[in-house]
């Protein structure tokens, strides 16, 4: 039986979960902070220091290694304040016993800790008689952090590029490594050998003789093969991956890293079937590496967790992931955007999210990274952005520069959402002899890019009356498709109750199963890819599209078997699910025929031209 919570709150955007641990860690709930924006950390640390009446010492931007130092200071501050709240809870008087009851009541009914508490309180009427037990069993949730490996721009001083350890992601990693936290670093957006190698410089990432690791590594992955490769790469450095966090390729929030048609269910099944093999093979590499480094080799094989997130929306789905795939925790992200007591979202944006339906939640091309990005139609940043473009002033002044990556026109990378890049790109476009329709289409693609560095932080500034540094007040938001089914604001207690099946906050009756929803998203994604290449499809593109469709068909077959055999699960919706799967399989067969026909048409046209 589980001792604590069986869900976690993943990172959301740059700042939507920036102070979430302060709000949920005292209830034993794990959550994740993005380490992108150190200047925002500094603003919040100053604000909360005043609020909690604790001393504050500024770390100016011009301070040497200011990014790492600001991150360290903020993380230490969050930990100190969380520990203080836990201590206050442990020392609560009988008059405040409701706070203690709330802590344990929020746990799932399967929690052994909750059952022990209920047994003790049934037996003892005086809280003072079980004070020792309470003090030993009330613990804070983990204050975890996230680094996107792709967000690692180089930095300069007096025109000279600084050493690689001062790159954004490297400095963020150092900031976490130097903090007092005992928690996890979640690495996302793919493998970065250079950044991964930097981890071995910090002792907190290595195990002691008992197998305890102060700072654990978590890899966000979308397939088993990638997990094995990355796990072994880090193990060769003496670094153990404590958790593989499997996220749906498309049924998630933020940046979407679509697989080649591999669906979440089959991926989870592969991890379940090969979990022991993964542990054994990576541990073998780890032991050799630790011995070669003269580091402590743990007495026993280190523990490994597998978690899942992306599109889960009901207690039934949550339990199924836990029971059928043996995952250790389930991530609930976008629904928490509707919980004011958990995420930092301004009132206007939160109402847009409450009102959003399927058509309002879409996979956009607004990210300067060139990766598909889940967005909300009508968000105030997009409205602001298009108004500027209409008035002949496209793009952002780019004050933060976290996402600079393009060297098309410059020696130093610049951001494709910046005024500088878009001005140069539009000038290039205007020099081309294009039709009005073609020009408009290409112009819109240029100005579509949005300044996420500002857009994803503005909500926190607005909510806390911190000002926007002279910038406009447009807010970007990155909800997953699952958001459409959560149609009102909720309290933390309501949301947790929904997760554990104590209540239901979804009023809609047409929400599809999470696996069916993801399948639909992938079919739509494939159709869009076909549309993009239909007029000039190469053999390589044809092979990619056919393979994508075949992987989806195999996934459908897997689900047909899964839901047919699941005797006591999804009984109310099974028939509808199986009908939808059959329909999607027919669609995919027709899509495969369409791809074949398009390729033949392109080849024929090329022969005629020749």
Short mmCIF file of C-alpha atoms in Angstrom, two decimals, residues 47-548:
data_model
loop_
_atom_site.label_atom_id
_atom_site.label_comp_id
_atom_site.label_asym_id
_atom_site.label_seq_id
_atom_site.Cartn_x
_atom_site.Cartn_y
_atom_site.Cartn_z
CA UNK A 47 8.32 39.71 -2.52
CA UNK A 48 7.97 36.62 -0.32
CA UNK A 49 10.71 37.82 2.03
CA UNK A 50 8.63 40.89 2.77
CA UNK A 51 5.48 38.80 3.11
CA UNK A 52 7.07 36.31 5.51
CA UNK A 53 9.11 39.03 7.28
CA UNK A 54 12.52 37.48 6.67
CA UNK A 55 15.75 39.28 5.65
CA UNK A 56 16.38 39.73 1.93
CA UNK A 57 19.71 40.44 0.28
CA UNK A 58 19.59 41.25 -3.42
CA UNK A 59 21.74 39.40 -5.94
CA UNK A 60 22.21 41.94 -8.75
CA UNK A 61 22.38 40.68 -12.33
CA UNK A 62 25.95 41.98 -12.67
CA UNK A 63 27.13 39.80 -9.79
CA UNK A 64 29.56 37.13 -10.96
CA UNK A 65 27.65 33.88 -11.65
CA UNK A 66 24.43 35.70 -10.73
CA UNK A 67 22.17 33.21 -12.54
CA UNK A 68 23.37 30.21 -10.52
CA UNK A 69 23.43 32.20 -7.26
CA UNK A 70 19.89 33.52 -7.76
CA UNK A 71 18.59 30.01 -8.43
CA UNK A 72 20.36 28.62 -5.36
CA UNK A 73 19.01 31.40 -3.16
CA UNK A 74 15.44 31.02 -4.37
CA UNK A 75 15.44 27.23 -3.97
CA UNK A 76 16.91 27.52 -0.48
CA UNK A 77 14.26 30.11 0.38
CA UNK A 78 11.42 27.86 -0.83
CA UNK A 79 12.82 24.96 1.17
CA UNK A 80 13.20 27.05 4.34
CA UNK A 81 9.65 28.36 4.13
CA UNK A 82 8.25 24.90 3.41
CA UNK A 83 10.10 23.44 6.40
CA UNK A 84 8.74 26.24 8.55
CA UNK A 85 5.17 25.40 7.48
CA UNK A 86 5.76 21.71 8.24
CA UNK A 87 7.19 22.59 11.66
CA UNK A 88 4.16 24.80 12.36
CA UNK A 89 1.92 21.89 11.42
CA UNK A 90 3.78 19.48 13.68
CA UNK A 91 3.55 21.95 16.55
CA UNK A 92 -0.12 22.75 15.94
CA UNK A 93 -2.18 22.96 19.09
CA UNK A 94 -5.38 21.01 19.65
CA UNK A 95 -7.30 24.10 18.55
CA UNK A 96 -5.63 23.80 15.09
CA UNK A 97 -6.03 20.06 14.75
CA UNK A 98 -8.13 20.60 11.60
CA UNK A 99 -4.92 21.44 9.73
CA UNK A 100 -3.46 18.06 10.68
CA UNK A 101 -6.69 16.27 9.78
CA UNK A 102 -6.66 18.00 6.38
CA UNK A 103 -3.11 16.78 5.72
CA UNK A 104 -4.08 13.14 6.22
CA UNK A 105 -7.56 13.40 4.72
CA UNK A 106 -6.06 14.58 1.45
CA UNK A 107 -4.14 11.32 1.09
CA UNK A 108 -5.67 8.50 -0.99
CA UNK A 109 -7.75 5.95 0.91
CA UNK A 110 -5.18 3.29 -0.09
CA UNK A 111 -2.46 5.15 1.82
CA UNK A 112 -1.18 3.14 4.77
CA UNK A 113 -0.33 6.43 6.47
CA UNK A 114 -3.93 7.62 6.25
CA UNK A 115 -5.22 4.30 7.55
CA UNK A 116 -2.82 4.43 10.50
CA UNK A 117 -3.93 7.98 11.29
CA UNK A 118 -7.61 7.04 11.18
CA UNK A 119 -6.97 4.05 13.46
CA UNK A 120 -5.06 6.15 15.98
CA UNK A 121 -7.60 8.98 16.05
CA UNK A 122 -10.43 6.49 16.51
CA UNK A 123 -8.58 5.07 19.50
CA UNK A 124 -7.20 8.27 21.05
CA UNK A 125 -9.39 11.32 21.54
CA UNK A 126 -6.51 13.53 22.64
CA UNK A 127 -4.16 14.66 19.87
CA UNK A 128 -1.35 15.09 22.36
CA UNK A 129 -1.30 11.32 22.88
CA UNK A 130 -0.33 10.72 19.26
CA UNK A 131 1.88 13.79 18.88
CA UNK A 132 5.06 11.75 18.46
CA UNK A 133 3.51 9.64 15.69
CA UNK A 134 2.26 12.78 13.90
CA UNK A 135 5.69 14.44 14.07
CA UNK A 136 7.35 11.36 12.61
CA UNK A 137 4.89 10.94 9.76
CA UNK A 138 4.17 14.46 8.51
CA UNK A 139 6.69 15.23 5.79
CA UNK A 140 6.86 17.78 3.01
CA UNK A 141 6.39 17.04 -0.66
CA UNK A 142 9.49 17.13 -2.83
CA UNK A 143 10.57 20.48 -4.30
CA UNK A 144 11.73 19.25 -7.69
CA UNK A 145 13.17 21.32 -10.55
CA UNK A 146 13.15 21.13 -14.34
CA UNK A 147 15.75 22.05 -16.94
CA UNK A 148 14.99 21.97 -20.66
CA UNK A 149 18.28 20.76 -22.14
CA UNK A 150 17.69 22.79 -25.34
CA UNK A 151 17.50 26.06 -23.41
CA UNK A 152 21.26 26.41 -22.94
CA UNK A 153 22.35 29.58 -24.67
CA UNK A 154 25.94 30.81 -24.37
CA UNK A 155 26.55 33.99 -22.38
CA UNK A 156 28.99 36.85 -22.90
CA UNK A 157 30.92 39.38 -20.85
CA UNK A 158 32.52 42.44 -22.42
CA UNK A 159 31.93 40.91 -25.84
CA UNK A 160 33.77 37.69 -25.00
CA UNK A 161 31.94 34.36 -24.77
CA UNK A 162 32.09 32.90 -21.28
CA UNK A 163 33.11 29.25 -20.64
CA UNK A 164 30.42 26.64 -21.26
CA UNK A 165 29.64 26.26 -17.55
CA UNK A 166 28.09 29.74 -17.72
CA UNK A 167 25.60 28.65 -20.40
CA UNK A 168 22.01 28.96 -19.18
CA UNK A 169 21.25 25.27 -18.54
CA UNK A 170 24.70 24.65 -17.04
CA UNK A 171 24.32 27.59 -14.64
CA UNK A 172 20.82 26.41 -13.72
CA UNK A 173 22.15 22.93 -12.96
CA UNK A 174 24.88 24.45 -10.81
CA UNK A 175 22.31 26.58 -9.01
CA UNK A 176 20.33 23.47 -8.09
CA UNK A 177 23.45 21.46 -7.23
CA UNK A 178 24.62 24.14 -4.79
CA UNK A 179 21.23 24.41 -3.07
CA UNK A 180 20.27 22.70 0.18
CA UNK A 181 17.47 20.75 -1.48
CA UNK A 182 17.23 17.01 -1.31
CA UNK A 183 15.05 16.43 -4.36
CA UNK A 184 15.05 15.66 -8.07
CA UNK A 185 16.28 17.35 -11.22
CA UNK A 186 14.00 16.59 -14.18
CA UNK A 187 15.82 16.84 -17.51
CA UNK A 188 13.55 17.28 -20.53
CA UNK A 189 13.65 18.04 -24.28
CA UNK A 190 16.13 15.34 -25.24
CA UNK A 191 19.66 14.21 -24.53
CA UNK A 192 22.48 16.74 -24.12
CA UNK A 193 25.83 14.95 -23.73
CA UNK A 194 27.59 18.17 -22.76
CA UNK A 195 25.09 19.05 -20.03
CA UNK A 196 24.82 15.45 -18.82
CA UNK A 197 28.60 15.29 -18.47
CA UNK A 198 28.56 18.42 -16.32
CA UNK A 199 26.47 16.62 -13.68
CA UNK A 200 29.42 14.47 -12.59
CA UNK A 201 31.14 17.56 -11.14
CA UNK A 202 28.75 17.67 -8.15
CA UNK A 203 28.92 15.21 -5.24
CA UNK A 204 25.21 15.46 -4.37
CA UNK A 205 24.31 13.43 -7.49
CA UNK A 206 26.30 10.37 -6.33
CA UNK A 207 24.93 7.65 -4.01
CA UNK A 208 26.21 6.87 -0.54
CA UNK A 209 26.79 3.34 0.76
CA UNK A 210 23.11 2.98 1.65
CA UNK A 211 22.06 3.94 -1.86
CA UNK A 212 20.77 7.36 -0.81
CA UNK A 213 21.16 10.18 -3.32
CA UNK A 214 20.62 13.74 -2.15
CA UNK A 215 19.91 15.07 -5.62
CA UNK A 216 18.32 12.57 -7.97
CA UNK A 217 18.17 12.62 -11.75
CA UNK A 218 14.83 12.18 -13.52
CA UNK A 219 14.67 11.85 -17.30
CA UNK A 220 11.52 12.82 -19.16
CA UNK A 221 11.33 10.30 -22.01
CA UNK A 222 8.90 9.19 -24.70
CA UNK A 223 10.20 5.69 -25.43
CA UNK A 224 12.10 2.80 -23.85
CA UNK A 225 15.07 2.84 -26.26
CA UNK A 226 15.81 6.48 -25.46
CA UNK A 227 15.60 5.74 -21.74
CA UNK A 228 18.08 2.90 -22.01
CA UNK A 229 20.56 4.95 -24.08
CA UNK A 230 20.40 7.96 -21.79
CA UNK A 231 20.43 5.85 -18.64
CA UNK A 232 23.61 4.07 -19.70
CA UNK A 233 25.25 7.32 -20.82
CA UNK A 234 24.77 8.82 -17.37
CA UNK A 235 25.69 5.55 -15.63
CA UNK A 236 29.08 5.68 -17.39
CA UNK A 237 29.58 8.96 -15.55
CA UNK A 238 28.62 7.31 -12.25
CA UNK A 239 25.19 8.96 -12.27
CA UNK A 240 22.07 6.88 -11.63
CA UNK A 241 18.74 7.80 -13.18
CA UNK A 242 16.29 7.43 -10.30
CA UNK A 243 13.16 7.91 -12.39
CA UNK A 244 12.02 7.72 -16.00
CA UNK A 245 9.09 10.09 -16.47
CA UNK A 246 7.07 8.97 -19.51
CA UNK A 247 5.06 11.75 -21.11
CA UNK A 248 2.57 11.53 -23.94
CA UNK A 249 4.06 12.92 -27.12
CA UNK A 250 1.01 15.04 -27.99
CA UNK A 251 -1.56 14.78 -25.17
CA UNK A 252 0.40 17.09 -22.90
CA UNK A 253 1.00 20.78 -22.24
CA UNK A 254 3.90 22.97 -23.31
CA UNK A 255 6.28 21.84 -26.01
CA UNK A 256 5.12 18.65 -27.72
CA UNK A 257 7.75 16.13 -28.79
CA UNK A 258 5.76 13.80 -31.01
CA UNK A 259 6.99 10.24 -31.39
CA UNK A 260 7.00 8.45 -34.78
CA UNK A 261 3.49 7.21 -34.09
CA UNK A 262 4.31 5.33 -30.89
CA UNK A 263 1.42 5.64 -28.44
CA UNK A 264 1.58 5.95 -24.68
CA UNK A 265 -0.02 2.60 -23.81
CA UNK A 266 2.45 0.43 -25.77
CA UNK A 267 5.33 2.54 -24.47
CA UNK A 268 4.22 2.01 -20.87
CA UNK A 269 3.84 -1.71 -21.56
CA UNK A 270 7.42 -1.89 -22.83
CA UNK A 271 8.72 -0.23 -19.67
CA UNK A 272 6.65 -2.60 -17.55
CA UNK A 273 7.93 -5.68 -19.40
CA UNK A 274 11.58 -4.60 -19.42
CA UNK A 275 11.84 -2.74 -16.14
CA UNK A 276 14.05 -5.31 -14.39
CA UNK A 277 16.22 -5.60 -17.50
CA UNK A 278 16.62 -1.81 -17.56
CA UNK A 279 17.62 -1.75 -13.91
CA UNK A 280 20.11 -4.60 -14.24
CA UNK A 281 21.81 -3.38 -17.42
CA UNK A 282 22.19 0.23 -16.26
CA UNK A 283 23.29 -0.83 -12.75
CA UNK A 284 26.07 -2.97 -14.26
CA UNK A 285 27.45 0.08 -16.06
CA UNK A 286 27.03 2.26 -12.96
CA UNK A 287 28.95 -0.07 -10.61
CA UNK A 288 31.95 -0.19 -12.97
CA UNK A 289 31.94 3.59 -13.38
CA UNK A 290 31.74 4.29 -9.64
CA UNK A 291 34.57 1.86 -8.95
CA UNK A 292 36.73 3.45 -11.65
CA UNK A 293 36.11 6.89 -10.11
CA UNK A 294 36.92 5.60 -6.61
CA UNK A 295 33.41 6.58 -5.56
CA UNK A 296 31.25 4.69 -3.09
CA UNK A 297 29.57 1.67 -4.66
CA UNK A 298 26.17 1.10 -2.99
CA UNK A 299 25.62 -2.22 -1.23
CA UNK A 300 22.43 -2.91 -3.18
CA UNK A 301 21.00 -2.05 -6.58
CA UNK A 302 19.56 1.45 -6.49
CA UNK A 303 15.78 1.91 -6.68
CA UNK A 304 14.14 2.99 -9.92
CA UNK A 305 10.76 4.62 -10.43
CA UNK A 306 8.68 4.82 -13.59
CA UNK A 307 6.05 7.55 -13.72
CA UNK A 308 3.59 8.70 -16.38
CA UNK A 309 1.87 11.93 -17.35
CA UNK A 310 -0.07 13.49 -20.19
CA UNK A 311 -3.83 13.61 -20.60
CA UNK A 312 -4.96 11.70 -17.53
CA UNK A 313 -8.26 13.13 -16.32
CA UNK A 314 -10.22 10.68 -14.18
CA UNK A 315 -9.60 8.59 -11.08
CA UNK A 316 -10.28 5.49 -13.17
CA UNK A 317 -7.50 6.36 -15.61
CA UNK A 318 -5.19 7.23 -12.72
CA UNK A 319 -5.80 3.88 -11.03
CA UNK A 320 -5.42 2.00 -14.31
CA UNK A 321 -1.98 3.50 -14.91
CA UNK A 322 -0.97 2.58 -11.36
CA UNK A 323 -2.39 -0.94 -11.36
CA UNK A 324 -1.90 -2.15 -14.93
CA UNK A 325 1.44 -0.54 -15.76
CA UNK A 326 2.85 -0.46 -12.21
CA UNK A 327 3.80 3.22 -12.44
CA UNK A 328 4.91 4.82 -9.19
CA UNK A 329 3.19 8.17 -9.67
CA UNK A 330 0.91 9.88 -12.17
CA UNK A 331 1.42 13.47 -13.28
CA UNK A 332 -1.57 15.82 -13.29
CA UNK A 333 -0.65 19.06 -15.00
CA UNK A 334 -3.10 21.18 -17.01
CA UNK A 335 -6.13 20.58 -14.73
CA UNK A 336 -4.22 22.38 -11.96
CA UNK A 337 -4.21 25.54 -14.09
CA UNK A 338 -7.83 25.80 -12.91
CA UNK A 339 -6.76 25.72 -9.24
CA UNK A 340 -5.93 29.26 -8.02
CA UNK A 341 -4.45 27.92 -4.79
CA UNK A 342 -1.82 25.91 -6.68
CA UNK A 343 -0.73 27.62 -9.92
CA UNK A 344 0.10 31.25 -10.61
CA UNK A 345 -2.29 32.22 -13.42
CA UNK A 346 -3.83 35.68 -13.80
CA UNK A 347 -7.62 35.91 -13.58
CA UNK A 348 -8.20 36.77 -17.25
CA UNK A 349 -6.11 33.87 -18.53
CA UNK A 350 -7.64 31.44 -16.04
CA UNK A 351 -11.12 32.38 -17.24
CA UNK A 352 -10.02 31.80 -20.85
CA UNK A 353 -8.87 28.33 -19.77
CA UNK A 354 -12.14 27.64 -17.97
CA UNK A 355 -14.10 28.61 -21.10
CA UNK A 356 -11.78 26.77 -23.54
CA UNK A 357 -13.07 23.84 -25.56
CA UNK A 358 -11.32 21.45 -27.93
CA UNK A 359 -11.18 23.93 -30.82
CA UNK A 360 -9.51 26.52 -28.57
CA UNK A 361 -6.62 24.23 -27.59
CA UNK A 362 -4.26 23.65 -30.48
CA UNK A 363 -0.75 22.59 -31.44
CA UNK A 364 0.88 25.79 -32.61
CA UNK A 365 4.09 26.88 -34.30
CA UNK A 366 4.60 29.87 -32.01
CA UNK A 367 7.70 28.57 -30.19
CA UNK A 368 11.04 30.09 -31.27
CA UNK A 369 12.60 26.67 -30.64
CA UNK A 370 10.83 25.34 -33.74
CA UNK A 371 9.11 22.64 -31.67
CA UNK A 372 5.28 22.31 -31.76
CA UNK A 373 3.81 24.13 -28.78
CA UNK A 374 0.42 23.61 -27.14
CA UNK A 375 -1.37 26.93 -26.98
CA UNK A 376 -4.73 28.58 -26.29
CA UNK A 377 -6.53 30.54 -28.99
CA UNK A 378 -7.16 34.13 -28.02
CA UNK A 379 -4.47 34.31 -25.35
CA UNK A 380 -3.54 37.93 -24.72
CA UNK A 381 0.07 37.54 -25.88
CA UNK A 382 -1.07 36.40 -29.33
CA UNK A 383 -3.57 39.25 -29.54
CA UNK A 384 -0.82 41.70 -28.60
CA UNK A 385 1.66 40.11 -31.02
CA UNK A 386 -0.65 40.25 -34.04
CA UNK A 387 -1.64 43.85 -33.27
CA UNK A 388 2.03 44.86 -33.35
CA UNK A 389 2.54 43.05 -36.67
CA UNK A 390 -0.55 44.74 -38.12
CA UNK A 391 0.89 48.14 -37.13
CA UNK A 392 4.22 47.41 -38.80
CA UNK A 393 6.10 46.62 -35.56
CA UNK A 394 6.36 42.81 -35.52
CA UNK A 395 8.37 40.90 -32.97
CA UNK A 396 9.65 41.39 -29.44
CA UNK A 397 12.59 43.49 -28.24
CA UNK A 398 13.88 40.20 -26.76
CA UNK A 399 15.10 41.39 -23.35
CA UNK A 400 15.55 37.90 -21.85
CA UNK A 401 17.12 36.00 -24.77
CA UNK A 402 16.55 32.56 -23.21
CA UNK A 403 15.43 31.06 -26.55
CA UNK A 404 17.98 32.57 -28.95
CA UNK A 405 19.08 29.94 -31.46
CA UNK A 406 18.98 31.32 -35.02
CA UNK A 407 22.13 32.39 -36.93
CA UNK A 408 20.51 32.89 -40.32
CA UNK A 409 21.38 36.60 -40.41
CA UNK A 410 23.80 37.06 -37.53
CA UNK A 411 26.97 35.57 -36.05
CA UNK A 412 25.54 35.45 -32.55
CA UNK A 413 22.25 33.53 -32.23
CA UNK A 414 19.07 35.62 -32.09
CA UNK A 415 15.46 34.65 -31.42
CA UNK A 416 12.98 34.10 -34.26
CA UNK A 417 10.35 35.90 -32.17
CA UNK A 418 12.53 39.01 -31.91
CA UNK A 419 11.93 42.28 -33.75
CA UNK A 420 15.45 42.06 -35.15
CA UNK A 421 14.99 38.64 -36.74
CA UNK A 422 11.49 39.27 -38.04
CA UNK A 423 12.49 42.62 -39.58
CA UNK A 424 15.34 40.93 -41.48
CA UNK A 425 13.17 37.98 -42.50
CA UNK A 426 10.35 40.21 -43.76
CA UNK A 427 12.88 42.29 -45.72
CA UNK A 428 14.09 39.08 -47.36
CA UNK A 429 10.49 38.05 -48.05
CA UNK A 430 9.64 41.39 -49.65
CA UNK A 431 12.53 40.97 -52.09
CA UNK A 432 10.93 37.83 -53.49
CA UNK A 433 8.47 37.99 -56.36
CA UNK A 434 5.56 36.19 -54.77
CA UNK A 435 1.83 36.32 -55.27
CA UNK A 436 -0.27 38.15 -52.69
CA UNK A 437 -1.51 34.84 -51.29
CA UNK A 438 1.98 33.32 -51.03
CA UNK A 439 3.41 36.50 -49.48
CA UNK A 440 0.68 36.66 -46.86
CA UNK A 441 1.12 32.99 -45.96
CA UNK A 442 4.89 33.34 -45.47
CA UNK A 443 4.50 36.67 -43.63
CA UNK A 444 2.09 35.07 -41.16
CA UNK A 445 4.54 32.23 -40.50
CA UNK A 446 7.24 34.77 -39.65
CA UNK A 447 5.17 36.89 -37.25
CA UNK A 448 3.50 33.82 -35.70
CA UNK A 449 6.53 33.23 -33.47
CA UNK A 450 5.86 34.50 -29.97
CA UNK A 451 8.12 35.77 -27.19
CA UNK A 452 7.57 32.93 -24.72
CA UNK A 453 10.28 34.25 -22.39
CA UNK A 454 8.00 37.17 -21.56
CA UNK A 455 4.62 35.63 -22.29
CA UNK A 456 5.09 32.71 -19.91
CA UNK A 457 6.33 34.92 -17.03
CA UNK A 458 3.90 37.84 -17.26
CA UNK A 459 1.07 36.04 -15.46
CA UNK A 460 3.19 35.75 -12.31
CA UNK A 461 4.12 39.42 -12.49
CA UNK A 462 0.48 40.45 -12.87
CA UNK A 463 -0.76 38.18 -10.08
CA UNK A 464 1.78 39.55 -7.62
CA UNK A 465 1.68 43.21 -8.72
CA UNK A 466 5.37 43.12 -9.60
CA UNK A 467 5.17 45.22 -12.75
CA UNK A 468 6.19 44.09 -16.23
CA UNK A 469 9.50 45.95 -16.57
CA UNK A 470 8.12 48.28 -19.20
CA UNK A 471 6.95 45.39 -21.36
CA UNK A 472 3.35 44.89 -22.44
CA UNK A 473 1.06 42.66 -20.39
CA UNK A 474 0.29 39.90 -22.89
CA UNK A 475 0.21 36.40 -21.38
CA UNK A 476 1.10 33.15 -23.14
CA UNK A 477 -0.20 29.90 -21.71
CA UNK A 478 0.57 26.29 -22.61
CA UNK A 479 -2.35 23.98 -21.64
CA UNK A 480 -2.71 20.42 -22.86
CA UNK A 481 -5.79 19.22 -24.80
CA UNK A 482 -7.16 17.69 -21.59
CA UNK A 483 -7.93 21.21 -20.34
CA UNK A 484 -11.13 21.29 -22.42
CA UNK A 485 -12.87 18.92 -19.98
CA UNK A 486 -12.20 20.93 -16.81
CA UNK A 487 -14.69 23.77 -17.00
CA UNK A 488 -14.55 25.56 -13.65
CA UNK A 489 -12.17 26.82 -11.02
CA UNK A 490 -11.40 24.39 -8.20
CA UNK A 491 -9.81 24.27 -4.79
CA UNK A 492 -6.84 22.03 -4.03
CA UNK A 493 -9.08 19.77 -1.93
CA UNK A 494 -11.57 19.40 -4.80
CA UNK A 495 -8.84 18.61 -7.33
CA UNK A 496 -7.16 16.04 -5.09
CA UNK A 497 -10.55 14.52 -4.32
CA UNK A 498 -11.17 14.18 -8.06
CA UNK A 499 -7.81 12.50 -8.62
CA UNK A 500 -8.59 9.90 -5.95
CA UNK A 501 -12.21 9.35 -6.97
CA UNK A 502 -13.81 10.95 -3.92
CA UNK A 503 -15.64 13.44 -6.11
CA UNK A 504 -15.99 14.33 -9.79
CA UNK A 505 -15.26 17.85 -11.06
CA UNK A 506 -15.88 17.05 -14.76
CA UNK A 507 -19.42 18.00 -15.75
CA UNK A 508 -19.06 17.04 -19.41
CA UNK A 509 -20.15 13.52 -20.36
CA UNK A 510 -18.34 13.38 -23.71
CA UNK A 511 -14.73 13.27 -22.54
CA UNK A 512 -12.85 10.51 -24.44
CA UNK A 513 -10.56 8.02 -22.72
CA UNK A 514 -7.02 9.41 -22.44
CA UNK A 515 -5.59 6.77 -24.78
CA UNK A 516 -8.31 7.35 -27.38
CA UNK A 517 -7.75 11.10 -27.16
CA UNK A 518 -4.03 10.73 -27.75
CA UNK A 519 -4.67 8.43 -30.71
CA UNK A 520 -6.96 11.05 -32.26
CA UNK A 521 -4.30 13.72 -31.78
CA UNK A 522 -1.72 11.55 -33.52
CA UNK A 523 -4.03 10.80 -36.46
CA UNK A 524 -4.65 14.53 -36.89
CA UNK A 525 -0.91 15.17 -36.64
CA UNK A 526 -0.24 12.60 -39.35
CA UNK A 527 -2.86 14.14 -41.62
CA UNK A 528 -1.22 17.54 -41.23
CA UNK A 529 2.18 16.07 -42.07
CA UNK A 530 0.72 14.54 -45.24
CA UNK A 531 -0.81 17.88 -46.20
CA UNK A 532 2.56 19.59 -45.76
CA UNK A 533 4.33 17.20 -48.16
CA UNK A 534 1.60 16.16 -50.59
CA UNK A 535 2.83 18.33 -53.48
CA UNK A 536 6.46 17.24 -53.30
CA UNK A 537 6.75 14.02 -51.33
CA UNK A 538 10.21 12.45 -51.33
CA UNK A 539 10.85 8.75 -50.83
CA UNK A 540 12.27 9.55 -47.39
CA UNK A 541 9.11 11.44 -46.42
CA UNK A 542 6.93 8.65 -47.77
CA UNK A 543 8.83 6.09 -45.70
CA UNK A 544 8.44 8.27 -42.59
CA UNK A 545 4.70 8.74 -43.09
CA UNK A 546 4.02 5.07 -43.88
CA UNK A 547 6.06 3.98 -40.84
CA UNK A 548 4.18 6.53 -38.70
#
